[in-house]
């Protein structure tokens, strides 16, 4: 290799090294900027949660139990705003942040199984496709409105059902435990359970001993 070729090779190699080093520096700067941004996000969310000055922390039925830059968790208790929804009904919901998309995703963790079909549709009717830090508070308000709407519908359903029961349009067995909790006193619940037990006993098939005795009686009568 001639001296001129060697010089060109060395120059090209040094240039490649400078380019590679420049790219490494840029990537490190980007990573540092991302770390700074994430630290700022963490601080912002922690400060908001500590101060609890936003209106979302004062909603009567919704209580936020976690509010970080990676996860928000809350529960909604309909009985806090209605006397005609069971206290056993509590909705738990969370939102998780995906860094790769810079977006939040809603998760319905543990809605009471008996209520899932009716309430899921309310979520599907509202399009929460893009949730960023800028509108996460707005989405929490929207979730609160959805659960309030469900509470109003459940209240109407329970009151109408009990009115039908009082008018004789429904049988005792058609009342469930939520209806009992909301509309019956202790003595009425005891009497209702007594009636149910009596009805269920009559519905049970006879034991083998009684069945055999009855069959023998029929055989004797036929002779």
PDB file of C-alpha atoms in Angstrom:
ATOM      1  CA  UNK A   1       0.000   0.000   0.000  1.00  0.00           C
ATOM      2  CA  UNK A   2       1.420   3.386  -1.023  1.00  0.00           C
ATOM      3  CA  UNK A   3       1.786   6.226   1.413  1.00  0.00           C
ATOM      4  CA  UNK A   4      -1.018   8.159  -0.287  1.00  0.00           C
ATOM      5  CA  UNK A   5      -3.379   5.150  -0.094  1.00  0.00           C
ATOM      6  CA  UNK A   6      -2.421   4.635   3.536  1.00  0.00           C
ATOM      7  CA  UNK A   7      -3.133   8.281   4.259  1.00  0.00           C
ATOM      8  CA  UNK A   8      -6.564   8.105   2.570  1.00  0.00           C
ATOM      9  CA  UNK A   9      -7.410   4.918   4.495  1.00  0.00           C
ATOM     10  CA  UNK A  10      -6.397   6.492   7.795  1.00  0.00           C
ATOM     11  CA  UNK A  11      -8.405   9.622   7.005  1.00  0.00           C
ATOM     12  CA  UNK A  12     -11.480   7.554   6.079  1.00  0.00           C
ATOM     13  CA  UNK A  13     -11.116   5.436   9.236  1.00  0.00           C
ATOM     14  CA  UNK A  14     -10.794   8.512  11.442  1.00  0.00           C
ATOM     15  CA  UNK A  15     -13.822  10.066   9.782  1.00  0.00           C
ATOM     16  CA  UNK A  16     -15.861   6.928  10.382  1.00  0.00           C
ATOM     17  CA  UNK A  17     -14.791   6.994  14.009  1.00  0.00           C
ATOM     18  CA  UNK A  18     -15.830  10.628  14.340  1.00  0.00           C
ATOM     19  CA  UNK A  19     -19.214   9.889  12.758  1.00  0.00           C
ATOM     20  CA  UNK A  20     -19.746   6.896  15.033  1.00  0.00           C
ATOM     21  CA  UNK A  21     -18.714   8.901  18.082  1.00  0.00           C
ATOM     22  CA  UNK A  22     -21.032  11.717  17.031  1.00  0.00           C
ATOM     23  CA  UNK A  23     -23.933   9.293  16.701  1.00  0.00           C
ATOM     24  CA  UNK A  24     -23.129   7.759  20.091  1.00  0.00           C
ATOM     25  CA  UNK A  25     -23.064  11.230  21.629  1.00  0.00           C
ATOM     26  CA  UNK A  26     -26.427  12.065  20.068  1.00  0.00           C
ATOM     27  CA  UNK A  27     -27.980   8.839  21.340  1.00  0.00           C
ATOM     28  CA  UNK A  28     -26.614   9.491  24.822  1.00  0.00           C
ATOM     29  CA  UNK A  29     -28.005  13.025  24.719  1.00  0.00           C
ATOM     30  CA  UNK A  30     -31.402  11.651  23.646  1.00  0.00           C
ATOM     31  CA  UNK A  31     -31.342   9.096  26.462  1.00  0.00           C
ATOM     32  CA  UNK A  32     -30.393  11.814  28.937  1.00  0.00           C
ATOM     33  CA  UNK A  33     -33.212  14.010  27.641  1.00  0.00           C
ATOM     34  CA  UNK A  34     -35.653  11.084  27.966  1.00  0.00           C
ATOM     35  CA  UNK A  35     -34.483  10.471  31.539  1.00  0.00           C
ATOM     36  CA  UNK A  36     -34.930  14.144  32.377  1.00  0.00           C
ATOM     37  CA  UNK A  37     -38.388  14.130  30.832  1.00  0.00           C
ATOM     38  CA  UNK A  38     -39.409  11.007  32.728  1.00  0.00           C
ATOM     39  CA  UNK A  39     -38.065  12.405  35.989  1.00  0.00           C
ATOM     40  CA  UNK A  40     -40.062  15.571  35.372  1.00  0.00           C
ATOM     41  CA  UNK A  41     -43.186  13.510  34.636  1.00  0.00           C
ATOM     42  CA  UNK A  42     -42.702  11.515  37.838  1.00  0.00           C
ATOM     43  CA  UNK A  43     -42.258  14.702  39.863  1.00  0.00           C
ATOM     44  CA  UNK A  44     -45.317  16.337  38.278  1.00  0.00           C
ATOM     45  CA  UNK A  45     -47.618  13.387  38.975  1.00  0.00           C
ATOM     46  CA  UNK A  46     -46.247  12.955  42.517  1.00  0.00           C
ATOM     47  CA  UNK A  47     -46.809  16.642  43.260  1.00  0.00           C
ATOM     48  CA  UNK A  48     -50.373  16.558  41.892  1.00  0.00           C
ATOM     49  CA  UNK A  49     -51.199  13.494  43.993  1.00  0.00           C
ATOM     50  CA  UNK A  50     -49.654  14.983  47.131  1.00  0.00           C
ATOM     51  CA  UNK A  51     -51.506  18.282  46.838  1.00  0.00           C
ATOM     52  CA  UNK A  52     -54.789  16.789  45.564  1.00  0.00           C
ATOM     53  CA  UNK A  53     -55.824  20.231  44.393  1.00  0.00           C
ATOM     54  CA  UNK A  54     -57.390  19.097  41.101  1.00  0.00           C
ATOM     55  CA  UNK A  55     -61.197  18.634  41.014  1.00  0.00           C
ATOM     56  CA  UNK A  56     -60.791  14.917  40.168  1.00  0.00           C
ATOM     57  CA  UNK A  57     -59.736  14.351  43.777  1.00  0.00           C
ATOM     58  CA  UNK A  58     -63.005  15.806  45.080  1.00  0.00           C
ATOM     59  CA  UNK A  59     -65.542  13.792  43.102  1.00  0.00           C
ATOM     60  CA  UNK A  60     -68.129  12.388  45.548  1.00  0.00           C
ATOM     61  CA  UNK A  61     -68.196   8.761  44.356  1.00  0.00           C
ATOM     62  CA  UNK A  62     -64.766   8.409  42.752  1.00  0.00           C
ATOM     63  CA  UNK A  63     -61.663   8.011  44.871  1.00  0.00           C
ATOM     64  CA  UNK A  64     -58.199   8.002  43.293  1.00  0.00           C
ATOM     65  CA  UNK A  65     -55.920   5.635  45.214  1.00  0.00           C
ATOM     66  CA  UNK A  66     -52.857   5.857  42.979  1.00  0.00           C
ATOM     67  CA  UNK A  67     -51.664   8.652  40.702  1.00  0.00           C
ATOM     68  CA  UNK A  68     -48.175   8.193  39.250  1.00  0.00           C
ATOM     69  CA  UNK A  69     -46.547   8.761  35.870  1.00  0.00           C
ATOM     70  CA  UNK A  70     -46.974   5.055  35.049  1.00  0.00           C
ATOM     71  CA  UNK A  71     -50.281   4.070  36.670  1.00  0.00           C
ATOM     72  CA  UNK A  72     -53.483   5.696  37.868  1.00  0.00           C
ATOM     73  CA  UNK A  73     -55.916   3.647  39.912  1.00  0.00           C
ATOM     74  CA  UNK A  74     -59.322   4.574  41.295  1.00  0.00           C
ATOM     75  CA  UNK A  75     -62.522   3.073  42.618  1.00  0.00           C
ATOM     76  CA  UNK A  76     -66.091   4.249  42.138  1.00  0.00           C
ATOM     77  CA  UNK A  77     -68.775   3.605  44.788  1.00  0.00           C
ATOM     78  CA  UNK A  78     -72.280   4.267  43.423  1.00  0.00           C
ATOM     79  CA  UNK A  79     -73.826   4.124  46.901  1.00  0.00           C
ATOM     80  CA  UNK A  80     -71.985   7.372  47.707  1.00  0.00           C
ATOM     81  CA  UNK A  81     -74.354   9.232  45.385  1.00  0.00           C
ATOM     82  CA  UNK A  82     -77.428   6.986  45.432  1.00  0.00           C
ATOM     83  CA  UNK A  83     -79.539   5.355  48.126  1.00  0.00           C
ATOM     84  CA  UNK A  84     -80.835   2.800  45.643  1.00  0.00           C
ATOM     85  CA  UNK A  85     -77.624   1.051  44.581  1.00  0.00           C
ATOM     86  CA  UNK A  86     -76.137  -1.668  46.755  1.00  0.00           C
ATOM     87  CA  UNK A  87     -73.102  -0.795  48.872  1.00  0.00           C
ATOM     88  CA  UNK A  88     -71.553  -4.053  47.689  1.00  0.00           C
ATOM     89  CA  UNK A  89     -71.221  -2.655  44.176  1.00  0.00           C
ATOM     90  CA  UNK A  90     -67.785  -1.062  43.774  1.00  0.00           C
ATOM     91  CA  UNK A  91     -66.011  -0.490  40.465  1.00  0.00           C
ATOM     92  CA  UNK A  92     -62.227  -0.660  40.314  1.00  0.00           C
ATOM     93  CA  UNK A  93     -60.468   0.803  37.307  1.00  0.00           C
ATOM     94  CA  UNK A  94     -56.882   1.647  36.371  1.00  0.00           C
ATOM     95  CA  UNK A  95     -54.966   3.412  33.622  1.00  0.00           C
ATOM     96  CA  UNK A  96     -51.478   2.324  32.578  1.00  0.00           C
ATOM     97  CA  UNK A  97     -48.899   4.372  30.697  1.00  0.00           C
ATOM     98  CA  UNK A  98     -47.021   2.818  27.759  1.00  0.00           C
ATOM     99  CA  UNK A  99     -43.715   4.627  27.225  1.00  0.00           C
ATOM    100  CA  UNK A 100     -43.160   3.268  23.729  1.00  0.00           C
ATOM    101  CA  UNK A 101     -46.391   4.924  22.558  1.00  0.00           C
ATOM    102  CA  UNK A 102     -46.482   7.842  25.031  1.00  0.00           C
ATOM    103  CA  UNK A 103     -50.110   6.918  25.648  1.00  0.00           C
ATOM    104  CA  UNK A 104     -52.368   5.824  28.494  1.00  0.00           C
ATOM    105  CA  UNK A 105     -54.557   2.727  28.309  1.00  0.00           C
ATOM    106  CA  UNK A 106     -57.725   2.121  30.336  1.00  0.00           C
ATOM    107  CA  UNK A 107     -58.051  -1.196  32.157  1.00  0.00           C
ATOM    108  CA  UNK A 108     -61.284  -2.287  33.831  1.00  0.00           C
ATOM    109  CA  UNK A 109     -59.769  -4.470  36.502  1.00  0.00           C
ATOM    110  CA  UNK A 110     -62.446  -5.917  38.719  1.00  0.00           C
ATOM    111  CA  UNK A 111     -65.916  -4.711  37.901  1.00  0.00           C
ATOM    112  CA  UNK A 112     -68.490  -6.876  39.753  1.00  0.00           C
ATOM    113  CA  UNK A 113     -69.195  -9.761  37.398  1.00  0.00           C
ATOM    114  CA  UNK A 114     -72.987  -9.335  37.540  1.00  0.00           C
ATOM    115  CA  UNK A 115     -72.676  -5.804  36.171  1.00  0.00           C
ATOM    116  CA  UNK A 116     -69.986  -6.247  33.496  1.00  0.00           C
ATOM    117  CA  UNK A 117     -72.303  -6.694  30.462  1.00  0.00           C
ATOM    118  CA  UNK A 118     -74.362  -3.611  31.296  1.00  0.00           C
ATOM    119  CA  UNK A 119     -71.487  -1.287  32.082  1.00  0.00           C
ATOM    120  CA  UNK A 120     -68.956  -2.405  29.462  1.00  0.00           C
ATOM    121  CA  UNK A 121     -71.177  -1.087  26.689  1.00  0.00           C
ATOM    122  CA  UNK A 122     -71.003   2.369  28.241  1.00  0.00           C
ATOM    123  CA  UNK A 123     -67.230   2.225  27.845  1.00  0.00           C
ATOM    124  CA  UNK A 124     -67.459   0.967  24.271  1.00  0.00           C
ATOM    125  CA  UNK A 125     -69.814   3.826  23.397  1.00  0.00           C
ATOM    126  CA  UNK A 126     -67.090   6.307  24.377  1.00  0.00           C
ATOM    127  CA  UNK A 127     -63.980   6.325  22.219  1.00  0.00           C
ATOM    128  CA  UNK A 128     -60.856   6.553  24.378  1.00  0.00           C
ATOM    129  CA  UNK A 129     -58.324   5.776  21.687  1.00  0.00           C
ATOM    130  CA  UNK A 130     -55.692   8.449  22.325  1.00  0.00           C
ATOM    131  CA  UNK A 131     -54.986   9.375  25.933  1.00  0.00           C
ATOM    132  CA  UNK A 132     -51.875  11.439  26.622  1.00  0.00           C
ATOM    133  CA  UNK A 133     -50.696  13.335  29.679  1.00  0.00           C
ATOM    134  CA  UNK A 134     -52.464  16.405  28.355  1.00  0.00           C
ATOM    135  CA  UNK A 135     -55.966  14.926  28.498  1.00  0.00           C
ATOM    136  CA  UNK A 136     -55.677  12.272  31.210  1.00  0.00           C
ATOM    137  CA  UNK A 137     -57.604  14.434  33.716  1.00  0.00           C
ATOM    138  CA  UNK A 138     -60.344  15.019  31.151  1.00  0.00           C
ATOM    139  CA  UNK A 139     -60.631  11.254  30.614  1.00  0.00           C
ATOM    140  CA  UNK A 140     -60.974  10.621  34.355  1.00  0.00           C
ATOM    141  CA  UNK A 141     -63.864  13.099  34.404  1.00  0.00           C
ATOM    142  CA  UNK A 142     -65.382  11.225  31.440  1.00  0.00           C
ATOM    143  CA  UNK A 143     -65.047   7.895  33.271  1.00  0.00           C
ATOM    144  CA  UNK A 144     -66.758   9.439  36.284  1.00  0.00           C
ATOM    145  CA  UNK A 145     -69.647  10.591  34.047  1.00  0.00           C
ATOM    146  CA  UNK A 146     -69.954   7.086  32.553  1.00  0.00           C
ATOM    147  CA  UNK A 147     -70.176   5.494  35.987  1.00  0.00           C
ATOM    148  CA  UNK A 148     -72.633   8.166  37.134  1.00  0.00           C
ATOM    149  CA  UNK A 149     -74.828   7.368  34.130  1.00  0.00           C
ATOM    150  CA  UNK A 150     -74.721   3.699  35.073  1.00  0.00           C
ATOM    151  CA  UNK A 151     -75.660   4.596  38.661  1.00  0.00           C
ATOM    152  CA  UNK A 152     -78.714   6.529  37.471  1.00  0.00           C
ATOM    153  CA  UNK A 153     -79.819   3.626  35.287  1.00  0.00           C
ATOM    154  CA  UNK A 154     -79.288   1.111  38.074  1.00  0.00           C
ATOM    155  CA  UNK A 155     -81.267   3.305  40.484  1.00  0.00           C
ATOM    156  CA  UNK A 156     -84.184   3.516  38.041  1.00  0.00           C
ATOM    157  CA  UNK A 157     -84.027  -0.226  37.429  1.00  0.00           C
ATOM    158  CA  UNK A 158     -84.122  -1.084  41.146  1.00  0.00           C
ATOM    159  CA  UNK A 159     -86.937   1.330  41.992  1.00  0.00           C
ATOM    160  CA  UNK A 160     -89.080   0.209  39.064  1.00  0.00           C
ATOM    161  CA  UNK A 161     -88.476  -3.443  39.948  1.00  0.00           C
ATOM    162  CA  UNK A 162     -89.547  -2.971  43.562  1.00  0.00           C
ATOM    163  CA  UNK A 163     -92.647  -1.039  42.539  1.00  0.00           C
ATOM    164  CA  UNK A 164     -93.633  -3.958  40.312  1.00  0.00           C
ATOM    165  CA  UNK A 165     -93.069  -6.291  43.262  1.00  0.00           C
ATOM    166  CA  UNK A 166     -95.290  -4.167  45.487  1.00  0.00           C
ATOM    167  CA  UNK A 167     -97.983  -4.157  42.798  1.00  0.00           C
ATOM    168  CA  UNK A 168     -97.931  -7.954  42.679  1.00  0.00           C
ATOM    169  CA  UNK A 169     -96.323  -8.146  39.240  1.00  0.00           C
ATOM    170  CA  UNK A 170     -93.230  -9.998  40.549  1.00  0.00           C
ATOM    171  CA  UNK A 171     -92.871 -13.062  42.750  1.00  0.00           C
ATOM    172  CA  UNK A 172     -90.781 -13.185  45.929  1.00  0.00           C
ATOM    173  CA  UNK A 173     -88.127 -15.267  44.207  1.00  0.00           C
ATOM    174  CA  UNK A 174     -87.538 -12.544  41.636  1.00  0.00           C
ATOM    175  CA  UNK A 175     -86.050 -10.227  44.256  1.00  0.00           C
ATOM    176  CA  UNK A 176     -82.278 -10.596  44.620  1.00  0.00           C
ATOM    177  CA  UNK A 177     -79.990  -9.767  47.519  1.00  0.00           C
ATOM    178  CA  UNK A 178     -79.484  -6.188  46.292  1.00  0.00           C
ATOM    179  CA  UNK A 179     -83.251  -5.617  46.327  1.00  0.00           C
ATOM    180  CA  UNK A 180     -83.435  -7.000  49.850  1.00  0.00           C
ATOM    181  CA  UNK A 181     -80.638  -4.729  51.047  1.00  0.00           C
ATOM    182  CA  UNK A 182     -82.188  -1.636  49.514  1.00  0.00           C
ATOM    183  CA  UNK A 183     -85.896  -2.042  50.246  1.00  0.00           C
ATOM    184  CA  UNK A 184     -86.558  -4.612  52.999  1.00  0.00           C
ATOM    185  CA  UNK A 185     -86.010  -4.406  56.729  1.00  0.00           C
ATOM    186  CA  UNK A 186     -84.631  -7.282  58.769  1.00  0.00           C
ATOM    187  CA  UNK A 187     -87.996  -8.874  59.575  1.00  0.00           C
ATOM    188  CA  UNK A 188     -89.071  -8.695  55.925  1.00  0.00           C
ATOM    189  CA  UNK A 189     -85.841 -10.346  54.817  1.00  0.00           C
ATOM    190  CA  UNK A 190     -86.324 -13.151  57.347  1.00  0.00           C
ATOM    191  CA  UNK A 191     -89.879 -13.731  56.154  1.00  0.00           C
ATOM    192  CA  UNK A 192     -88.767 -13.692  52.503  1.00  0.00           C
ATOM    193  CA  UNK A 193     -86.044 -16.246  53.203  1.00  0.00           C
ATOM    194  CA  UNK A 194     -88.559 -18.433  55.027  1.00  0.00           C
ATOM    195  CA  UNK A 195     -90.872 -18.386  52.004  1.00  0.00           C
ATOM    196  CA  UNK A 196     -88.017 -19.163  49.659  1.00  0.00           C
ATOM    197  CA  UNK A 197     -86.845 -22.068  51.775  1.00  0.00           C
ATOM    198  CA  UNK A 198     -90.376 -23.486  51.884  1.00  0.00           C
ATOM    199  CA  UNK A 199     -90.746 -23.204  48.095  1.00  0.00           C
ATOM    200  CA  UNK A 200     -87.351 -24.762  47.424  1.00  0.00           C
ATOM    201  CA  UNK A 201     -88.118 -27.691  49.726  1.00  0.00           C
ATOM    202  CA  UNK A 202     -91.314 -28.412  47.804  1.00  0.00           C
ATOM    203  CA  UNK A 203     -89.317 -28.335  44.566  1.00  0.00           C
ATOM    204  CA  UNK A 204     -86.820 -30.962  45.774  1.00  0.00           C
ATOM    205  CA  UNK A 205     -87.415 -34.538  44.495  1.00  0.00           C
ATOM    206  CA  UNK A 206     -88.470 -37.096  47.146  1.00  0.00           C
ATOM    207  CA  UNK A 207     -85.803 -39.242  48.705  1.00  0.00           C
ATOM    208  CA  UNK A 208     -85.477 -42.848  47.503  1.00  0.00           C
ATOM    209  CA  UNK A 209     -87.080 -44.271  50.648  1.00  0.00           C
ATOM    210  CA  UNK A 210     -90.287 -42.229  50.229  1.00  0.00           C
ATOM    211  CA  UNK A 211     -90.334 -42.949  46.497  1.00  0.00           C
ATOM    212  CA  UNK A 212     -90.111 -46.685  47.099  1.00  0.00           C
ATOM    213  CA  UNK A 213     -92.863 -46.567  49.721  1.00  0.00           C
ATOM    214  CA  UNK A 214     -95.130 -44.632  47.372  1.00  0.00           C
ATOM    215  CA  UNK A 215     -94.456 -47.129  44.563  1.00  0.00           C
ATOM    216  CA  UNK A 216     -95.358 -50.013  46.919  1.00  0.00           C
ATOM    217  CA  UNK A 217     -98.602 -48.292  47.918  1.00  0.00           C
ATOM    218  CA  UNK A 218     -99.550 -47.877  44.282  1.00  0.00           C
ATOM    219  CA  UNK A 219     -98.773 -51.538  43.600  1.00  0.00           C
ATOM    220  CA  UNK A 220    -100.968 -52.651  46.489  1.00  0.00           C
ATOM    221  CA  UNK A 221    -103.820 -50.365  45.396  1.00  0.00           C
ATOM    222  CA  UNK A 222    -103.641 -51.745  41.842  1.00  0.00           C
ATOM    223  CA  UNK A 223    -103.982 -55.322  43.142  1.00  0.00           C
TER     224      UNK A 223
END
